[in-house]
Amino acid sequence: MIITIVGGGSTFTPGIVKSIALRQKELEVEEVRLFDIDEDRQYKVSLVVDWILKDMKSPIRLTVTTDKRTAYENSSFIFAQMRVGKYAMREKDEKIPLRHGCVGQETCGCGGLAYGLRTLFPMIQVIDDVEKYAAPDHWILNYSNPAAVVSEACRALRPHARIINICDMPIAILEMVGRCLDIPNFTDFDVNYFGLNHFGWFTDITYQGRDLKAEITEYVMKNKTLLPPDVLEKLKEHDRVGERHLNASWIHTWNNVYKVLQSNPEYLPNTYLQYYLLSKDVVEESNPEYTRANEVMDSREKDLFEGIDHYIKTGEVTAKAFYHGAHGNYIADLAMALKNDTKKKFIVIVQNNGAIENIAPDAMVEVPAYIGKNGPEVICQGPIDDYYKGLMEQQLASEKLLVAGGIEGSYEKVWKAFSMNKTVPSATVAKAILDEMIEANKEFWPELR
Ligand code: NAD
Ligand code: G6P
Ligand code: MN
């Protein structure tokens, strides 16, 4: 059994490999292959991956390659996590809209649309390469962002691809809920959820007969945040906490859950709704000279590559060098459910086909599904109220227009996609941002006419 990681040079690769190695027996995995187009970056990351496998006395073989056939031949699972244009382009996705007074975010608003136009065709290329070389019953599990746009492009261009698009935000929110309520077993929470990627709501969270959705709503209303007590304690003395999803501007994000929940206490919102429902607040909280891309380059990426240099010099890997947790566990557990036909529930991004009764059947939605060897069996959510339907349909139309515009090379459609995004106040602002984005993305975007 072979697992290939596309974007082998990612900051998340060490953590994901550790999650795989911890499940070596259940996955019966014999080999992990790293594939990337940046040979140097991937080579460095592979040093720490190699150390992890040795440190764990894992029987897993490691292959590191930039050759597609070597990467995919007979592979059973392909975990994709590439960042097309890397952090340098993420920085532009964030800073260009901010210069025009709009939300600057890697997956939401104009930044997300721009990143989507960069990623659409490279993702289709991965699907085609995998289909050519990998095991016929392979699964591609895709984390590459922006997952909403990527999944719509896959649906439109490769509807039969064996791909499941996923996001770690719902599980990260559940982890935070568990910490707030002092229940460590967040992976055992029973949940219901609906929405689009980075645009959804938990309708139920229960655990051992407890209504955790009610409990967490009360907690957020009382504490004005979804941050857990130990973090609030630490923040009294330090202005940051070094954990993933708690680092720097993520603190604003967890606090903003309170504002979103105040505006609609019915369901627990995904943190990403802040960009659409609190656009003005988020822009005011942003520093147009120093965005999340800068924070990541100065923390996660820096810690990893400094950690690798330190390892090369001393043979020692420090705890700070890489993150291991829910992100890697989620994708490895999903592979385990597919391989061993467990029918465990996961929130995944799939074609709607009636799961949300009053949303178009071809919409790519994020909902819970039972995962077994034949893929996701989606759990029906019934009809949703106008508030959610209206918000989702506007966002969906924006993402669908973007993908159609990218495929057809249509400036008009992409402009419409930017204009109708809820984060953008006017078609003229949309055009100004789009024109700067075209310039910045020359190397990556299809030509728009
Ligand atoms: P990173 O820049 O550290 O790593 C990305 C790697 O992808 C780089 O090594 C780069 O060279 C490589 N790459 C770029 N284009 C490629 C291509 N065409 N083929 C193969 N490799 C390519 O980025 P990161 O912060 O570690 O994030 C990796 C990806 O995972 C991003 O897309 C990020 O948005 C995504 N992510 C998604 C979720 C989710 O919830 N879906 C969660 C975390 C990260
Ligand atoms: C969450 C989202 C991911 C996103 C990540 C960004 O996990 O679900 O889709 O990539 O946050 O985190 P970062 O630390 O890179 O800002
Ligand atoms: Mn995500």
Short mmCIF file of C-alpha atoms and ligand atoms in Angstrom, two decimals:
data_model
loop_
_atom_site.label_atom_id
_atom_site.label_comp_id
_atom_site.label_asym_id
_atom_site.label_seq_id
_atom_site.Cartn_x
_atom_site.Cartn_y
_atom_site.Cartn_z
CA MET A 1 0.00 0.00 0.00
CA ILE A 2 1.44 3.31 -1.13
CA ILE A 3 0.45 6.83 -0.10
CA THR A 4 1.64 9.77 -2.19
CA ILE A 5 1.72 13.29 -0.81
CA VAL A 6 1.44 16.02 -3.45
CA GLY A 7 3.00 19.20 -2.12
CA GLY A 8 5.65 17.15 -0.32
CA GLY A 9 7.42 20.39 0.59
CA SER A 10 4.40 21.68 2.55
CA THR A 11 4.75 22.81 6.14
CA PHE A 12 2.08 20.22 6.96
CA THR A 13 3.94 17.23 5.46
CA PRO A 14 5.81 16.16 8.65
CA GLY A 15 2.60 16.20 10.71
CA ILE A 16 0.66 14.26 8.08
CA VAL A 17 3.38 11.62 7.78
CA LYS A 18 3.40 11.23 11.55
CA SER A 19 -0.39 10.66 11.46
CA ILE A 20 0.07 8.06 8.73
CA ALA A 21 2.86 6.31 10.62
CA LEU A 22 0.72 6.16 13.76
CA ARG A 23 -1.88 4.23 11.70
CA GLN A 24 0.64 2.09 9.80
CA LYS A 25 -0.98 -1.24 10.73
CA GLU A 26 -4.59 -0.25 10.02
CA LEU A 27 -3.59 1.37 6.73
CA GLU A 28 -1.14 -1.45 5.90
CA VAL A 29 1.03 1.23 4.39
CA GLU A 30 4.44 0.17 3.12
CA GLU A 31 5.63 3.30 1.39
CA VAL A 32 5.10 7.06 1.54
CA ARG A 33 6.10 9.08 -1.50
CA LEU A 34 6.59 12.82 -1.48
CA PHE A 35 6.00 14.69 -4.73
CA ASP A 36 6.56 18.40 -5.32
CA ILE A 37 7.67 20.73 -8.10
CA ASP A 38 10.07 22.53 -5.74
CA GLU A 39 12.87 19.98 -5.38
CA ASP A 40 14.95 21.90 -2.81
CA ARG A 41 12.08 22.74 -0.50
CA GLN A 42 10.80 19.17 -0.59
CA TYR A 43 14.26 17.71 -0.01
CA LYS A 44 14.67 19.75 3.17
CA VAL A 45 11.24 18.75 4.46
CA SER A 46 12.01 15.11 3.63
CA LEU A 47 14.94 15.17 6.07
CA VAL A 48 12.62 15.72 9.00
CA VAL A 49 10.09 13.23 7.58
CA ASP A 50 12.85 10.63 7.40
CA TRP A 51 13.79 11.42 11.01
CA ILE A 52 10.12 11.01 12.12
CA LEU A 53 9.88 7.56 10.53
CA LYS A 54 13.19 6.45 12.06
CA ASP A 55 12.33 7.93 15.45
CA MET A 56 9.05 5.99 15.40
CA LYS A 57 10.88 2.84 14.24
CA SER A 58 8.38 2.74 11.40
CA PRO A 59 8.71 0.10 8.66
CA ILE A 60 7.41 2.65 6.12
CA ARG A 61 9.75 3.31 3.17
CA LEU A 62 10.19 6.92 2.08
CA THR A 63 10.54 8.00 -1.55
CA VAL A 64 11.13 11.63 -2.50
CA THR A 65 10.60 12.61 -6.12
CA THR A 66 9.72 15.29 -8.65
CA ASP A 67 8.84 12.66 -11.27
CA LYS A 68 5.15 11.96 -11.76
CA ARG A 69 5.42 8.30 -12.65
CA THR A 70 7.66 7.58 -9.66
CA ALA A 71 5.21 9.51 -7.49
CA TYR A 72 1.96 7.90 -8.55
CA GLU A 73 2.69 4.42 -9.94
CA ASN A 74 0.40 1.91 -8.11
CA SER A 75 -0.35 4.44 -5.42
CA SER A 76 -3.60 3.82 -3.49
CA PHE A 77 -4.02 7.15 -1.73
CA ILE A 78 -2.95 10.54 -2.98
CA PHE A 79 -3.05 13.24 -0.31
CA ALA A 80 -2.95 16.59 -2.12
CA GLN A 81 -1.91 19.79 -0.35
CA MET A 82 -0.20 22.01 -2.86
CA ARG A 83 -0.10 25.76 -2.65
CA VAL A 84 0.13 27.08 -6.19
CA GLY A 85 2.29 30.22 -6.14
CA LYS A 86 3.35 29.54 -2.54
CA TYR A 87 3.28 32.14 0.25
CA ALA A 88 4.54 34.89 -2.05
CA MET A 89 1.26 34.70 -3.96
CA ARG A 90 -0.80 34.22 -0.80
CA GLU A 91 0.59 37.54 0.34
CA LYS A 92 -0.70 39.20 -2.84
CA ASP A 93 -4.10 37.50 -2.51
CA GLU A 94 -4.37 39.08 0.92
CA LYS A 95 -2.83 42.50 0.29
CA ILE A 96 -4.38 43.50 -3.04
CA PRO A 97 -8.04 43.40 -1.86
CA LEU A 98 -7.07 45.12 1.41
CA ARG A 99 -5.60 48.03 -0.56
CA HIS A 100 -9.12 48.48 -1.98
CA GLY A 101 -10.76 48.27 1.43
CA CYS A 102 -11.95 44.67 0.95
CA VAL A 103 -11.36 41.46 2.89
CA GLY A 104 -7.88 40.10 2.12
CA GLN A 105 -7.94 36.35 2.80
CA GLU A 106 -6.37 33.31 1.13
CA THR A 107 -9.63 31.38 0.57
CA CYS A 108 -12.45 33.93 0.99
CA GLY A 109 -13.44 36.95 -1.07
CA CYS A 110 -11.25 38.19 -3.95
CA GLY A 111 -8.09 36.55 -2.55
CA GLY A 112 -9.76 33.16 -2.54
CA LEU A 113 -11.09 33.68 -6.06
CA ALA A 114 -7.59 34.63 -7.25
CA TYR A 115 -6.05 31.58 -5.57
CA GLY A 116 -8.82 29.49 -7.15
CA LEU A 117 -7.91 30.62 -10.66
CA ARG A 118 -4.29 29.65 -9.97
CA THR A 119 -5.14 26.21 -8.61
CA LEU A 120 -7.91 25.02 -10.94
CA PHE A 121 -5.76 23.69 -13.80
CA PRO A 122 -2.84 22.33 -11.70
CA MET A 123 -5.43 20.31 -9.76
CA ILE A 124 -6.92 18.90 -12.96
CA GLN A 125 -3.36 18.00 -13.98
CA VAL A 126 -2.91 16.06 -10.73
CA ILE A 127 -6.15 14.17 -11.38
CA ASP A 128 -5.05 13.25 -14.91
CA ASP A 129 -1.56 12.17 -13.84
CA VAL A 130 -2.96 10.10 -11.00
CA GLU A 131 -5.48 8.44 -13.29
CA LYS A 132 -2.67 7.52 -15.66
CA TYR A 133 -0.35 5.90 -13.12
CA ALA A 134 -2.07 5.13 -9.81
CA ALA A 135 -3.95 2.00 -8.70
CA PRO A 136 -7.37 1.88 -10.42
CA ASP A 137 -9.21 2.01 -7.08
CA HIS A 138 -7.10 4.93 -5.78
CA TRP A 139 -8.55 7.85 -3.83
CA ILE A 140 -7.33 11.43 -4.01
CA LEU A 141 -7.97 13.19 -0.69
CA ASN A 142 -7.56 16.87 -1.35
CA TYR A 143 -6.70 19.58 1.14
CA SER A 144 -5.35 22.00 -1.51
CA ASN A 145 -7.16 25.31 -1.20
CA PRO A 146 -9.34 27.05 -2.05
CA ALA A 147 -11.24 23.79 -1.62
CA ALA A 148 -14.61 25.30 -2.61
CA VAL A 149 -13.34 26.47 -6.00
CA VAL A 150 -11.14 23.40 -6.50
CA SER A 151 -14.06 21.05 -5.86
CA GLU A 152 -16.29 22.96 -8.28
CA ALA A 153 -13.56 22.77 -10.95
CA CYS A 154 -13.23 19.00 -10.40
CA ARG A 155 -17.00 18.57 -10.70
CA ALA A 156 -17.13 20.63 -13.88
CA LEU A 157 -14.09 19.18 -15.63
CA ARG A 158 -13.49 15.69 -14.18
CA PRO A 159 -16.84 14.56 -12.75
CA HIS A 160 -15.76 10.92 -12.47
CA ALA A 161 -12.48 11.56 -10.67
CA ARG A 162 -11.98 9.54 -7.49
CA ILE A 163 -11.43 12.62 -5.37
CA ILE A 164 -12.79 13.75 -2.02
CA ASN A 165 -12.16 17.39 -1.10
CA ILE A 166 -11.81 18.11 2.58
CA CYS A 167 -11.22 20.86 5.10
CA ASP A 168 -9.84 20.68 8.63
CA MET A 169 -11.77 23.71 9.94
CA PRO A 170 -14.86 21.82 11.18
CA ILE A 171 -12.69 19.35 13.14
CA ALA A 172 -10.53 22.23 14.44
CA ILE A 173 -13.70 23.99 15.66
CA LEU A 174 -14.83 20.80 17.40
CA GLU A 175 -11.42 20.53 19.05
CA MET A 176 -11.88 24.08 20.34
CA VAL A 177 -15.43 23.28 21.53
CA GLY A 178 -14.00 20.30 23.40
CA ARG A 179 -11.34 22.46 25.03
CA CYS A 180 -13.88 25.11 26.05
CA LEU A 181 -16.15 22.49 27.61
CA ASP A 182 -13.29 20.38 28.96
CA ILE A 183 -14.12 17.24 26.93
CA PRO A 184 -11.00 15.91 25.20
CA ASN A 185 -12.69 13.33 22.91
CA PHE A 186 -13.77 15.78 20.23
CA THR A 187 -13.40 13.20 17.45
CA ASP A 188 -16.26 11.25 19.06
CA PHE A 189 -18.71 14.17 19.02
CA ASP A 190 -21.79 13.42 16.94
CA VAL A 191 -22.40 16.37 14.64
CA ASN A 192 -24.65 17.68 11.95
CA TYR A 193 -23.45 20.41 9.62
CA PHE A 194 -24.34 22.03 6.33
CA GLY A 195 -22.92 24.69 4.05
CA LEU A 196 -20.20 25.25 1.50
CA ASN A 197 -16.48 25.01 2.22
CA HIS A 198 -15.45 27.79 4.63
CA PHE A 199 -19.12 28.79 4.68
CA GLY A 200 -21.20 26.55 6.95
CA TRP A 201 -22.95 25.92 10.24
CA PHE A 202 -23.09 23.20 12.89
CA THR A 203 -26.77 22.45 13.44
CA ASP A 204 -26.11 19.85 16.17
CA ILE A 205 -23.22 18.76 18.37
CA THR A 206 -23.96 16.02 20.89
CA TYR A 207 -21.85 13.75 23.06
CA GLN A 208 -22.96 11.08 25.54
CA GLY A 209 -26.45 12.55 25.77
CA ARG A 210 -25.19 16.12 26.22
CA ASP A 211 -26.31 18.92 23.91
CA LEU A 212 -22.92 20.47 23.28
CA LYS A 213 -24.28 22.97 20.79
CA ALA A 214 -26.40 24.52 23.54
CA GLU A 215 -23.49 24.36 26.00
CA ILE A 216 -21.01 25.97 23.62
CA THR A 217 -23.49 28.68 22.60
CA GLU A 218 -23.85 29.56 26.27
CA TYR A 219 -20.05 29.52 26.69
CA VAL A 220 -19.47 31.84 23.72
CA MET A 221 -22.22 34.24 24.80
CA LYS A 222 -20.79 34.39 28.31
CA ASN A 223 -17.09 34.62 27.42
CA LYS A 224 -17.55 36.59 24.16
CA THR A 225 -15.19 34.17 22.39
CA LEU A 226 -14.69 30.55 21.36
CA LEU A 227 -11.23 30.55 22.95
CA PRO A 228 -10.79 28.02 25.77
CA PRO A 229 -10.08 29.08 29.39
CA ASP A 230 -6.37 28.04 29.35
CA VAL A 231 -5.76 30.22 26.28
CA LEU A 232 -7.63 33.18 27.78
CA GLU A 233 -5.44 32.78 30.84
CA LYS A 234 -2.24 32.78 28.74
CA LEU A 235 -3.39 35.81 26.76
CA LYS A 236 -3.52 37.84 29.96
CA GLU A 237 0.28 37.76 30.01
CA HIS A 238 1.31 37.13 26.41
CA ASP A 239 -0.16 38.56 23.23
CA ARG A 240 0.10 35.24 21.42
CA VAL A 241 -0.10 31.51 21.98
CA GLY A 242 2.15 29.33 19.85
CA GLU A 243 -0.37 26.65 18.89
CA ARG A 244 -1.78 26.06 15.40
CA HIS A 245 -5.04 28.01 14.94
CA LEU A 246 -4.17 30.06 18.03
CA ASN A 247 -1.29 31.90 16.53
CA ALA A 248 -1.48 35.70 16.02
CA SER A 249 -4.53 36.80 13.99
CA TRP A 250 -6.36 33.54 14.69
CA ILE A 251 -7.17 35.08 18.08
CA HIS A 252 -9.42 37.64 16.30
CA THR A 253 -11.05 34.79 14.43
CA TRP A 254 -12.13 32.91 17.56
CA ASN A 255 -13.34 36.15 19.13
CA ASN A 256 -15.37 36.96 16.03
CA VAL A 257 -17.37 33.75 16.48
CA TYR A 258 -19.11 35.67 19.25
CA LYS A 259 -20.14 38.51 16.94
CA VAL A 260 -21.39 36.11 14.27
CA LEU A 261 -23.26 34.04 16.83
CA GLN A 262 -24.86 37.16 18.28
CA SER A 263 -26.24 37.99 14.85
CA ASN A 264 -27.69 34.47 14.55
CA PRO A 265 -27.64 32.22 17.63
CA GLU A 266 -29.47 29.38 15.87
CA TYR A 267 -26.40 27.42 14.71
CA LEU A 268 -22.67 27.45 15.59
CA PRO A 269 -20.97 29.20 12.63
CA ASN A 270 -17.81 28.11 10.85
CA THR A 271 -15.11 30.65 11.73
CA TYR A 272 -14.75 31.59 8.04
CA LEU A 273 -18.21 33.18 8.01
CA GLN A 274 -16.58 36.19 9.66
CA TYR A 275 -15.21 37.25 6.27
CA TYR A 276 -18.71 37.48 4.77
CA LEU A 277 -20.81 38.50 7.77
CA LEU A 278 -18.28 40.85 9.42
CA SER A 279 -16.40 42.09 6.35
CA LYS A 280 -16.02 45.64 7.63
CA ASP A 281 -14.83 44.56 11.10
CA VAL A 282 -12.32 42.12 9.59
CA VAL A 283 -10.88 44.76 7.26
CA GLU A 284 -10.49 47.11 10.23
CA GLU A 285 -8.69 44.38 12.21
CA SER A 286 -6.31 43.65 9.30
CA ASN A 287 -2.92 45.24 8.79
CA PRO A 288 -2.54 45.77 5.02
CA GLU A 289 1.26 45.79 5.46
CA TYR A 290 1.45 42.56 7.45
CA THR A 291 -1.14 39.89 6.72
CA ARG A 292 -1.59 36.21 7.64
CA ALA A 293 0.92 35.18 4.91
CA ASN A 294 3.57 37.24 6.72
CA GLU A 295 2.60 35.72 10.05
CA VAL A 296 2.89 32.20 8.61
CA MET A 297 6.24 32.90 6.94
CA ASP A 298 7.49 34.31 10.25
CA SER A 299 6.19 31.41 12.33
CA ARG A 300 5.19 28.02 10.88
CA GLU A 301 7.45 28.17 7.83
CA LYS A 302 10.37 29.75 9.72
CA ASP A 303 10.11 27.27 12.61
CA LEU A 304 10.13 24.34 10.19
CA PHE A 305 13.11 25.40 8.10
CA GLU A 306 15.11 26.63 11.10
CA GLY A 307 14.24 23.32 12.74
CA ILE A 308 15.59 21.46 9.72
CA ASP A 309 18.82 23.48 9.75
CA HIS A 310 19.17 22.75 13.44
CA TYR A 311 18.62 19.04 12.74
CA ILE A 312 21.28 19.05 10.02
CA LYS A 313 23.76 20.64 12.44
CA THR A 314 22.94 18.71 15.61
CA GLY A 315 20.91 15.60 14.69
CA GLU A 316 18.19 16.85 17.04
CA VAL A 317 14.59 17.75 16.09
CA THR A 318 12.90 20.18 18.47
CA ALA A 319 9.19 20.15 19.33
CA LYS A 320 8.81 23.57 17.70
CA ALA A 321 9.97 22.32 14.29
CA PHE A 322 6.65 20.93 13.11
CA TYR A 323 3.00 20.70 14.04
CA HIS A 324 1.23 17.38 14.50
CA GLY A 325 -2.47 17.15 15.32
CA ALA A 326 -6.03 17.18 14.03
CA HIS A 327 -5.00 18.24 10.49
CA GLY A 328 -2.94 15.10 9.75
CA ASN A 329 -5.16 12.85 11.83
CA TYR A 330 -8.26 13.87 9.89
CA ILE A 331 -6.89 12.97 6.45
CA ALA A 332 -5.28 9.74 7.73
CA ASP A 333 -8.51 8.71 9.49
CA LEU A 334 -10.44 9.40 6.30
CA ALA A 335 -8.09 7.11 4.37
CA MET A 336 -8.59 4.47 7.06
CA ALA A 337 -12.39 4.70 6.72
CA LEU A 338 -12.14 4.28 2.94
CA LYS A 339 -9.69 1.41 3.14
CA ASN A 340 -11.36 -0.51 5.96
CA ASP A 341 -14.95 0.37 5.04
CA THR A 342 -15.69 1.66 8.55
CA LYS A 343 -18.67 3.90 7.63
CA LYS A 344 -17.42 6.45 10.14
CA LYS A 345 -18.94 9.95 9.83
CA PHE A 346 -16.78 12.72 8.32
CA ILE A 347 -17.64 16.19 7.10
CA VAL A 348 -16.63 16.30 3.43
CA ILE A 349 -17.17 18.44 0.34
CA VAL A 350 -19.41 16.59 -2.14
CA GLN A 351 -21.92 17.22 -4.88
CA ASN A 352 -25.23 18.12 -3.26
CA ASN A 353 -27.58 15.79 -5.19
CA GLY A 354 -30.45 16.56 -2.81
CA ALA A 355 -28.50 16.43 0.48
CA ILE A 356 -29.65 20.01 1.09
CA GLU A 357 -33.11 19.78 -0.39
CA ASN A 358 -33.56 23.36 -1.61
CA ILE A 359 -30.03 23.93 -2.94
CA ALA A 360 -29.17 23.05 -6.55
CA PRO A 361 -28.25 19.39 -7.07
CA ASP A 362 -24.95 20.30 -8.77
CA ALA A 363 -23.72 22.56 -5.93
CA MET A 364 -20.55 21.41 -4.16
CA VAL A 365 -21.58 21.44 -0.50
CA GLU A 366 -19.91 20.59 2.80
CA VAL A 367 -21.95 18.05 4.78
CA PRO A 368 -21.45 14.95 6.92
CA ALA A 369 -21.21 11.59 5.18
CA TYR A 370 -20.57 7.98 6.16
CA ILE A 371 -17.27 6.95 4.62
CA GLY A 372 -16.77 3.40 3.35
CA LYS A 373 -14.93 1.67 0.54
CA ASN A 374 -17.29 3.08 -2.10
CA GLY A 375 -16.73 6.66 -0.96
CA PRO A 376 -19.06 9.08 0.86
CA GLU A 377 -22.70 8.24 1.60
CA VAL A 378 -24.07 11.69 2.23
CA ILE A 379 -26.41 12.35 5.15
CA CYS A 380 -29.47 14.32 4.04
CA GLN A 381 -29.99 17.68 5.73
CA GLY A 382 -33.51 18.49 4.49
CA PRO A 383 -34.47 22.02 3.41
CA ILE A 384 -32.75 25.10 4.87
CA ASP A 385 -34.17 28.53 5.76
CA ASP A 386 -33.98 31.55 3.45
CA TYR A 387 -31.18 33.17 5.46
CA TYR A 388 -28.75 30.29 4.83
CA LYS A 389 -30.08 29.59 1.35
CA GLY A 390 -29.64 33.21 0.26
CA LEU A 391 -26.13 33.51 1.64
CA MET A 392 -25.04 30.17 0.21
CA GLU A 393 -26.52 30.78 -3.23
CA GLN A 394 -24.74 34.12 -3.60
CA GLN A 395 -21.41 32.56 -2.63
CA LEU A 396 -22.02 29.51 -4.82
CA ALA A 397 -22.82 31.65 -7.83
CA SER A 398 -19.64 33.65 -7.27
CA GLU A 399 -17.54 30.46 -7.15
CA LYS A 400 -19.30 28.85 -10.12
CA LEU A 401 -18.91 31.97 -12.25
CA LEU A 402 -15.22 32.08 -11.39
CA VAL A 403 -14.67 28.48 -12.49
CA ALA A 404 -16.72 28.97 -15.66
CA GLY A 405 -14.80 32.19 -16.35
CA GLY A 406 -11.48 30.42 -15.82
CA ILE A 407 -12.40 27.54 -18.13
CA GLU A 408 -13.76 29.82 -20.85
CA GLY A 409 -11.13 32.54 -20.38
CA SER A 410 -13.95 35.04 -19.84
CA TYR A 411 -13.04 38.38 -18.25
CA GLU A 412 -16.73 39.21 -17.95
CA LYS A 413 -17.56 36.10 -15.93
CA VAL A 414 -14.59 36.52 -13.61
CA TRP A 415 -15.50 40.18 -13.07
CA LYS A 416 -19.05 39.11 -12.23
CA ALA A 417 -17.66 36.51 -9.81
CA PHE A 418 -15.65 39.23 -8.02
CA SER A 419 -18.56 41.75 -8.15
CA MET A 420 -21.15 39.48 -6.61
CA ASN A 421 -18.94 38.21 -3.81
CA LYS A 422 -20.43 39.42 -0.54
CA THR A 423 -17.04 40.84 0.53
CA VAL A 424 -17.03 43.36 -2.35
CA PRO A 425 -19.14 46.55 -2.17
CA SER A 426 -19.23 47.57 -5.84
CA ALA A 427 -18.57 46.35 -9.39
CA THR A 428 -16.03 49.16 -9.89
CA VAL A 429 -14.05 48.04 -6.83
CA ALA A 430 -14.27 44.46 -8.15
CA LYS A 431 -12.79 45.57 -11.47
CA ALA A 432 -9.94 47.47 -9.84
CA ILE A 433 -9.03 44.43 -7.74
CA LEU A 434 -9.40 42.06 -10.68
CA ASP A 435 -7.13 44.14 -12.90
CA GLU A 436 -4.41 44.19 -10.25
CA MET A 437 -4.87 40.45 -9.73
CA ILE A 438 -4.45 39.78 -13.45
CA GLU A 439 -1.12 41.61 -13.37
CA ALA A 440 0.02 39.80 -10.21
CA ASN A 441 -1.04 36.35 -11.49
CA LYS A 442 0.38 36.61 -15.02
CA GLU A 443 2.50 33.51 -14.50
CA PHE A 444 -0.40 31.41 -13.23
CA TRP A 445 -3.83 32.42 -14.53
CA PRO A 446 -5.44 31.43 -17.79
CA GLU A 447 -5.71 34.43 -20.11
CA LEU A 448 -8.97 36.35 -19.65
CA ARG A 449 -10.52 38.11 -22.64
P1 NAD B 1 3.36 25.37 1.58
O1 NAD B 1 3.64 26.49 0.61
O2 NAD B 1 4.25 25.20 2.74
O3 NAD B 1 3.40 24.01 0.76
C1 NAD B 1 2.84 23.83 -0.47
C2 NAD B 1 3.76 23.04 -1.39
O4 NAD B 1 3.05 22.84 -2.62
C3 NAD B 1 5.07 23.76 -1.73
O5 NAD B 1 6.17 22.95 -1.39
C4 NAD B 1 4.96 23.96 -3.25
O6 NAD B 1 6.19 23.85 -3.92
C5 NAD B 1 4.01 22.85 -3.65
N1 NAD B 1 3.38 23.02 -4.95
C6 NAD B 1 2.96 24.16 -5.52
N2 NAD B 1 2.45 23.90 -6.74
C7 NAD B 1 2.54 22.56 -6.93
C8 NAD B 1 2.19 21.67 -7.99
N3 NAD B 1 1.62 22.14 -9.09
N4 NAD B 1 2.44 20.36 -7.84
C9 NAD B 1 3.03 19.89 -6.72
N5 NAD B 1 3.38 20.66 -5.69
C10 NAD B 1 3.14 21.98 -5.79
O7 NAD B 1 1.84 25.54 2.02
P2 NAD B 1 1.07 25.08 3.33
O8 NAD B 1 0.76 26.27 4.15
O9 NAD B 1 1.78 23.98 3.98
O10 NAD B 1 -0.29 24.57 2.74
C11 NAD B 1 -0.38 23.55 1.78
C12 NAD B 1 -1.77 23.51 1.20
O11 NAD B 1 -2.69 22.95 2.13
C13 NAD B 1 -2.36 24.88 0.83
O12 NAD B 1 -3.15 24.78 -0.34
C14 NAD B 1 -3.25 25.19 2.00
O13 NAD B 1 -4.23 26.14 1.68
C15 NAD B 1 -3.81 23.82 2.23
N6 NAD B 1 -4.47 23.60 3.53
C16 NAD B 1 -5.76 23.27 3.45
C17 NAD B 1 -6.46 23.01 4.60
C18 NAD B 1 -7.91 22.69 4.45
O14 NAD B 1 -8.65 22.84 5.39
N7 NAD B 1 -8.39 22.28 3.28
C19 NAD B 1 -5.82 23.09 5.82
C20 NAD B 1 -4.48 23.43 5.88
C21 NAD B 1 -3.79 23.68 4.70
C1 G6P B 2 -7.80 26.34 8.41
C2 G6P B 2 -8.54 26.13 7.12
C3 G6P B 2 -7.59 25.86 6.00
C4 G6P B 2 -6.55 26.94 5.89
C5 G6P B 2 -5.85 27.13 7.22
C6 G6P B 2 -5.00 28.36 7.17
O1 G6P B 2 -7.22 25.15 8.84
O2 G6P B 2 -9.46 25.09 7.19
O3 G6P B 2 -8.31 25.73 4.81
O4 G6P B 2 -5.59 26.60 4.93
O5 G6P B 2 -6.77 27.31 8.25
O6 G6P B 2 -4.14 28.35 8.25
P1 G6P B 2 -2.87 29.33 8.26
O7 G6P B 2 -2.23 29.00 9.53
O8 G6P B 2 -2.05 28.92 7.05
O9 G6P B 2 -3.41 30.70 8.13
MN MN B 3 -10.16 24.62 5.08
#
